[in-house]
Amino acid sequence: MALAPSTTTSIISVIIPTYNRSERVTRAIDSVLAQTRPVDEIIVVDDGSTDDTAQVVQAYGPPVRYVHQENAGPAAARNRGITEARGTWIAFLDSDDRWLPDKMARQMAV
């Protein structure tokens, strides 16, 4: 039995948990912004950083959203991101990593 095509647009939320990586998180965010298949929102969950992560991330503005929480570890930061997300699809990216430009296009094609 084939599924009928969806009439709604898929919303993609990217969650980037981070902790004291203000110098690296920009590379992760920039790689998401450079996708050939754009995402709808990027949520950076700051897990209690003591560096200038807040200022660095907030300088991006929409579609990047900054969320701060007390330090609780990366799993808690990912879970917080899920609760903040409005997407029908969730993608995770660590703050010290980056995506190739066609990652989302290839993944959504599947």
Coordinates of N, CA, C and O in Angstrom, one line a residue:
M1 N 0.8 -1.2 0.0 CA 0.0 0.0 0.0 C 0.9 1.2 0.0 O 1.8 1.4 0.8
A2 N 0.7 2.1 -0.9 CA 1.5 3.3 -1.0 C 0.9 4.4 -0.2 O -0.3 4.5 0.0
L3 N 1.7 5.2 0.4 CA 1.3 6.4 1.1 C 1.0 7.5 0.2 O 1.7 7.8 -0.8
A4 N -0.1 8.3 0.5 CA -0.4 9.5 -0.2 C 0.6 10.6 0.0 O 1.1 10.7 1.2
P5 N 1.0 11.3 -1.0 CA 2.0 12.4 -0.7 C 1.4 13.4 0.3 O 0.2 13.7 0.3
S6 N 2.2 13.9 1.1 CA 1.8 14.9 2.1 C 1.5 16.2 1.5 O 2.2 16.6 0.5
T7 N 0.5 16.9 2.0 CA 0.2 18.2 1.4 C 0.8 19.3 2.3 O 0.6 20.5 2.0
T8 N 1.5 18.9 3.4 CA 2.1 19.9 4.2 C 3.6 20.0 4.0 O 4.2 19.0 3.5
T9 N 4.2 21.1 4.2 CA 5.6 21.3 4.1 C 6.3 20.7 5.3 O 5.9 21.0 6.4
S10 N 7.4 20.0 5.1 CA 8.2 19.5 6.2 C 9.0 20.7 6.9 O 9.6 21.4 6.1
I11 N 8.9 20.8 8.1 CA 9.6 21.8 8.9 C 10.8 21.1 9.5 O 10.6 20.1 10.2
I12 N 12.0 21.6 9.2 CA 13.2 21.0 9.8 C 13.8 21.9 10.9 O 14.1 23.1 10.6
S13 N 14.0 21.3 12.0 CA 14.6 22.0 13.2 C 16.0 21.4 13.4 O 16.1 20.1 13.5
V14 N 17.0 22.2 13.5 CA 18.3 21.7 13.8 C 18.7 22.1 15.2 O 18.5 23.2 15.6
I15 N 19.1 21.1 16.0 CA 19.5 21.4 17.4 C 21.0 21.2 17.5 O 21.5 20.2 17.2
I16 N 21.6 22.3 18.1 CA 23.0 22.3 18.3 C 23.3 22.5 19.8 O 23.1 23.6 20.3
P17 N 23.6 21.4 20.6 CA 23.9 21.6 22.0 C 25.4 22.1 22.0 O 26.2 21.7 21.3
T18 N 25.6 23.0 23.0 CA 27.0 23.5 23.1 C 27.3 23.9 24.6 O 26.4 24.1 25.4
Y19 N 28.6 23.8 24.8 CA 29.1 24.2 26.2 C 30.5 24.8 26.0 O 31.4 24.0 25.6
N20 N 30.7 26.1 26.2 CA 32.0 26.7 26.2 C 32.7 26.5 24.8 O 33.9 26.2 24.8
R21 N 32.0 26.7 23.7 CA 32.6 26.5 22.4 C 32.3 27.7 21.5 O 32.0 27.5 20.3
S22 N 32.4 28.9 22.1 CA 32.0 30.1 21.3 C 32.9 30.2 20.0 O 32.5 30.7 19.0
E23 N 34.1 29.7 20.1 CA 35.0 29.8 18.9 C 34.7 28.7 17.9 O 35.2 28.9 16.7
R24 N 34.0 27.7 18.2 CA 33.7 26.6 17.3 C 32.3 26.6 16.8 O 32.0 26.1 15.7
V25 N 31.4 27.0 17.6 CA 29.9 26.9 17.3 C 29.6 27.7 16.0 O 28.7 27.3 15.3
T26 N 30.3 28.7 15.7 CA 30.0 29.5 14.5 C 30.2 28.6 13.2 O 29.4 28.7 12.3
R27 N 31.2 27.8 13.2 CA 31.5 26.9 12.1 C 30.3 25.9 11.9 O 29.8 25.7 10.8
A28 N 29.7 25.4 13.0 CA 28.6 24.5 13.0 C 27.4 25.3 12.4 O 26.7 24.8 11.5
I29 N 27.1 26.4 13.0 CA 25.9 27.2 12.5 C 26.1 27.6 11.1 O 25.1 27.5 10.3
D30 N 27.2 28.1 10.7 CA 27.5 28.5 9.3 C 27.2 27.3 8.3 O 26.7 27.5 7.2
S31 N 27.6 26.1 8.7 CA 27.4 25.0 7.8 C 26.0 24.6 7.7 O 25.6 24.2 6.6
V32 N 25.1 24.9 8.7 CA 23.7 24.7 8.5 C 23.1 25.8 7.6 O 22.3 25.5 6.8
L33 N 23.5 27.0 7.8 CA 23.0 28.1 7.0 C 23.4 28.0 5.5 O 22.7 28.5 4.7
A34 N 24.4 27.2 5.2 CA 24.9 27.0 3.9 C 24.3 25.8 3.2 O 24.7 25.5 2.0
Q35 N 23.3 25.2 3.8 CA 22.7 24.0 3.1 C 22.0 24.3 1.8 O 21.4 25.4 1.7
T36 N 22.1 23.4 0.9 CA 21.4 23.6 -0.4 C 19.9 23.4 -0.2 O 19.1 23.9 -1.0
R37 N 19.5 22.7 0.8 CA 18.1 22.5 1.2 C 18.0 23.2 2.5 O 18.4 22.7 3.6
P38 N 17.5 24.5 2.5 CA 17.5 25.2 3.8 C 16.7 24.6 4.9 O 15.7 23.9 4.6
V39 N 17.1 24.8 6.1 CA 16.3 24.4 7.3 C 15.4 25.5 7.8 O 15.6 26.7 7.3
D40 N 14.5 25.2 8.6 CA 13.5 26.2 9.0 C 13.9 26.9 10.3 O 13.6 28.1 10.5
E41 N 14.6 26.2 11.2 CA 15.1 26.8 12.4 C 16.3 26.1 12.9 O 16.5 24.9 12.7
I42 N 17.2 26.9 13.6 CA 18.4 26.4 14.2 C 18.3 26.8 15.7 O 18.2 27.9 16.0
I43 N 18.3 25.8 16.5 CA 18.2 26.0 18.0 C 19.5 25.6 18.6 O 19.9 24.5 18.6
V44 N 20.2 26.6 19.1 CA 21.5 26.4 19.8 C 21.1 26.4 21.3 O 20.7 27.4 21.9
V45 N 21.3 25.2 22.0 CA 21.1 25.1 23.4 C 22.4 25.2 24.1 O 23.3 24.3 24.0
D46 N 22.6 26.3 24.8 CA 23.8 26.6 25.6 C 23.6 25.9 27.0 O 22.8 26.3 27.8
D47 N 24.4 24.9 27.2 CA 24.4 24.1 28.4 C 25.2 24.7 29.6 O 26.1 24.1 30.1
G48 N 24.9 26.0 29.9 CA 25.6 26.6 31.0 C 27.0 27.2 30.7 O 27.8 27.2 31.6
S49 N 27.3 27.6 29.5 CA 28.6 28.1 29.2 C 29.0 29.3 30.0 O 28.1 30.1 30.4
T50 N 30.3 29.4 30.3 CA 30.8 30.5 31.0 C 31.7 31.4 30.1 O 32.2 32.4 30.6
D51 N 31.7 31.1 28.8 CA 32.5 32.0 27.9 C 31.5 32.9 27.2 O 30.4 33.1 27.7
D52 N 31.8 33.4 26.0 CA 30.9 34.4 25.3 C 30.0 33.7 24.3 O 29.6 34.3 23.3
T53 N 29.6 32.4 24.5 CA 28.8 31.7 23.6 C 27.5 32.5 23.4 O 27.0 32.6 22.2
A54 N 26.9 33.0 24.4 CA 25.6 33.7 24.3 C 25.7 34.8 23.3 O 24.8 34.9 22.3
Q55 N 26.7 35.7 23.4 CA 26.8 36.8 22.5 C 27.1 36.4 21.1 O 26.6 36.9 20.1
V56 N 27.9 35.4 20.9 CA 28.3 34.9 19.6 C 27.0 34.3 18.8 O 26.8 34.7 17.7
V57 N 26.3 33.5 19.5 CA 25.1 32.9 18.9 C 24.0 33.9 18.7 O 23.4 34.0 17.6
Q58 N 23.7 34.8 19.6 CA 22.7 35.8 19.5 C 22.9 36.8 18.4 O 22.0 37.3 17.9
A59 N 24.2 37.0 18.0 CA 24.5 37.9 16.9 C 24.0 37.4 15.6 O 23.8 38.2 14.7
Y60 N 23.7 36.1 15.4 CA 23.1 35.6 14.2 C 21.7 36.1 13.9 O 21.3 36.4 12.8
G61 N 20.9 36.2 14.9 CA 19.5 36.5 14.7 C 18.7 35.3 14.0 O 19.3 34.3 13.8
P62 N 17.5 35.6 13.7 CA 16.7 34.5 13.0 C 17.4 34.0 11.7 O 18.0 34.8 11.0
P63 N 17.3 32.7 11.4 CA 16.6 31.7 12.0 C 17.3 31.0 13.2 O 16.9 29.9 13.6
V64 N 18.4 31.5 13.7 CA 19.1 30.9 14.8 C 18.5 31.4 16.1 O 18.3 32.6 16.3
R65 N 18.1 30.4 16.9 CA 17.5 30.8 18.2 C 18.4 30.3 19.3 O 18.9 29.1 19.3
Y66 N 18.7 31.1 20.3 CA 19.6 30.8 21.4 C 18.7 30.4 22.6 O 17.8 31.2 23.0
V67 N 19.0 29.3 23.2 CA 18.3 28.9 24.4 C 19.4 28.5 25.5 O 20.3 27.8 25.2
H68 N 19.2 29.1 26.7 CA 20.2 28.8 27.7 C 19.6 28.0 28.8 O 18.4 28.1 29.1
Q69 N 20.4 27.0 29.4 CA 20.0 26.2 30.5 C 21.2 26.1 31.4 O 22.3 26.2 31.0
E70 N 20.9 25.7 32.7 CA 21.9 25.4 33.6 C 22.6 24.1 33.1 O 22.0 23.3 32.5
N71 N 23.9 24.0 33.4 CA 24.7 22.8 32.9 C 24.0 21.5 33.4 O 23.9 21.3 34.6
A72 N 23.6 20.7 32.4 CA 23.0 19.4 32.7 C 23.5 18.3 31.8 O 23.0 17.2 31.9
G73 N 24.5 18.6 30.9 CA 25.0 17.6 30.0 C 24.4 17.7 28.7 O 23.3 18.2 28.4
P74 N 25.1 17.1 27.7 CA 24.7 17.1 26.3 C 23.3 16.5 26.0 O 22.5 16.9 25.2
A75 N 23.0 15.4 26.7 CA 21.7 14.7 26.5 C 20.6 15.6 26.9 O 19.6 15.7 26.2
A76 N 20.7 16.3 28.1 CA 19.7 17.2 28.5 C 19.6 18.4 27.6 O 18.5 18.9 27.3
A77 N 20.7 18.8 27.0 CA 20.6 19.9 26.1 C 19.9 19.5 24.8 O 19.1 20.3 24.2
R78 N 20.1 18.3 24.3 CA 19.4 17.8 23.1 C 17.9 17.7 23.4 O 17.1 18.1 22.6
N79 N 17.6 17.2 24.6 CA 16.2 17.0 25.0 C 15.5 18.4 25.1 O 14.4 18.6 24.7
R80 N 16.2 19.4 25.6 CA 15.7 20.7 25.7 C 15.4 21.3 24.3 O 14.4 21.9 24.1
G81 N 16.3 21.0 23.4 CA 16.1 21.5 22.0 C 14.9 20.8 21.4 O 14.2 21.5 20.7
I82 N 14.7 19.6 21.7 CA 13.5 18.9 21.1 C 12.2 19.6 21.7 O 11.3 19.8 20.9
T83 N 12.2 20.0 22.9 CA 11.0 20.6 23.5 C 10.8 22.0 22.9 O 9.7 22.5 22.8
E84 N 11.9 22.7 22.5 CA 11.8 24.0 22.0 C 11.5 24.0 20.5 O 11.0 25.0 19.9
A85 N 11.7 22.9 19.8 CA 11.6 22.8 18.3 C 10.1 22.8 17.9 O 9.3 22.3 18.6
R86 N 9.9 23.4 16.7 CA 8.6 23.3 16.1 C 8.5 22.5 14.9 O 7.5 22.4 14.2
G87 N 9.7 21.9 14.6 CA 9.8 21.1 13.3 C 9.1 19.7 13.4 O 8.9 19.1 14.5
T88 N 8.8 19.2 12.2 CA 8.3 17.9 12.1 C 9.5 16.9 11.9 O 9.3 15.7 12.1
W89 N 10.6 17.5 11.6 CA 11.9 16.7 11.5 C 12.9 17.4 12.4 O 13.0 18.6 12.4
I90 N 13.7 16.6 13.1 CA 14.7 17.1 14.0 C 16.0 16.5 13.5 O 16.2 15.4 13.3
A91 N 17.0 17.4 13.5 CA 18.4 17.0 13.1 C 19.3 17.5 14.2 O 19.1 18.7 14.7
F92 N 20.3 16.7 14.6 CA 21.2 17.1 15.6 C 22.6 17.4 15.0 O 23.0 16.7 14.0
L93 N 23.3 18.4 15.5 CA 24.7 18.7 15.1 C 25.4 19.1 16.3 O 25.0 20.0 17.0
D94 N 26.6 18.5 16.6 CA 27.4 18.9 17.7 C 28.1 20.2 17.3 O 28.4 20.5 16.2
S95 N 28.3 21.0 18.4 CA 28.8 22.4 18.1 C 30.3 22.4 17.7 O 30.8 23.4 17.2
D96 N 31.0 21.3 17.7 CA 32.4 21.2 17.2 C 32.4 20.5 15.9 O 33.5 20.1 15.4
D97 N 31.3 20.4 15.2 CA 31.2 19.6 13.9 C 30.6 20.5 12.9 O 30.2 21.7 13.2
R98 N 30.5 20.0 11.7 CA 29.9 20.8 10.6 C 29.3 19.8 9.6 O 29.7 18.7 9.5
W99 N 28.4 20.3 8.8 CA 27.8 19.5 7.7 C 28.3 19.9 6.4 O 28.6 21.1 6.1
L100 N 28.4 19.0 5.4 CA 28.6 19.3 4.1 C 27.4 20.0 3.5 O 26.3 19.7 4.0
P101 N 27.5 20.8 2.5 CA 26.4 21.6 2.0 C 25.2 20.9 1.5 O 24.0 21.4 1.6
D102 N 25.3 19.6 1.1 CA 24.1 18.9 0.6 C 23.6 17.9 1.6 O 22.8 17.0 1.2
K103 N 24.0 17.9 2.8 CA 23.6 16.9 3.8 C 22.0 16.9 4.0 O 21.4 15.8 3.9
M104 N 21.4 18.0 4.1 CA 20.0 18.1 4.3 C 19.2 17.7 3.1 O 18.2 16.9 3.1
A105 N 19.7 18.1 1.9 CA 19.0 17.7 0.7 C 19.1 16.2 0.5 O 18.0 15.6 0.1
R106 N 20.2 15.6 0.7 CA 20.3 14.1 0.6 C 19.4 13.4 1.6 O 18.8 12.4 1.3
Q107 N 19.5 13.9 2.8 CA 18.7 13.2 3.9 C 17.2 13.3 3.7 O 16.5 12.4 3.8
M108 N 16.8 14.5 3.3 CA 15.3 14.7 3.0 C 14.8 13.9 1.8 O 13.7 13.6 1.7
A109 N 15.7 13.7 0.9 CA 15.3 12.9 -0.3 C 15.0 11.5 0.0 O 14.2 10.8 -0.7
V110 N 15.6 11.0 1.1 CA 15.4 9.6 1.5 C 14.1 9.6 2.2 O 13.3 8.7 2.2

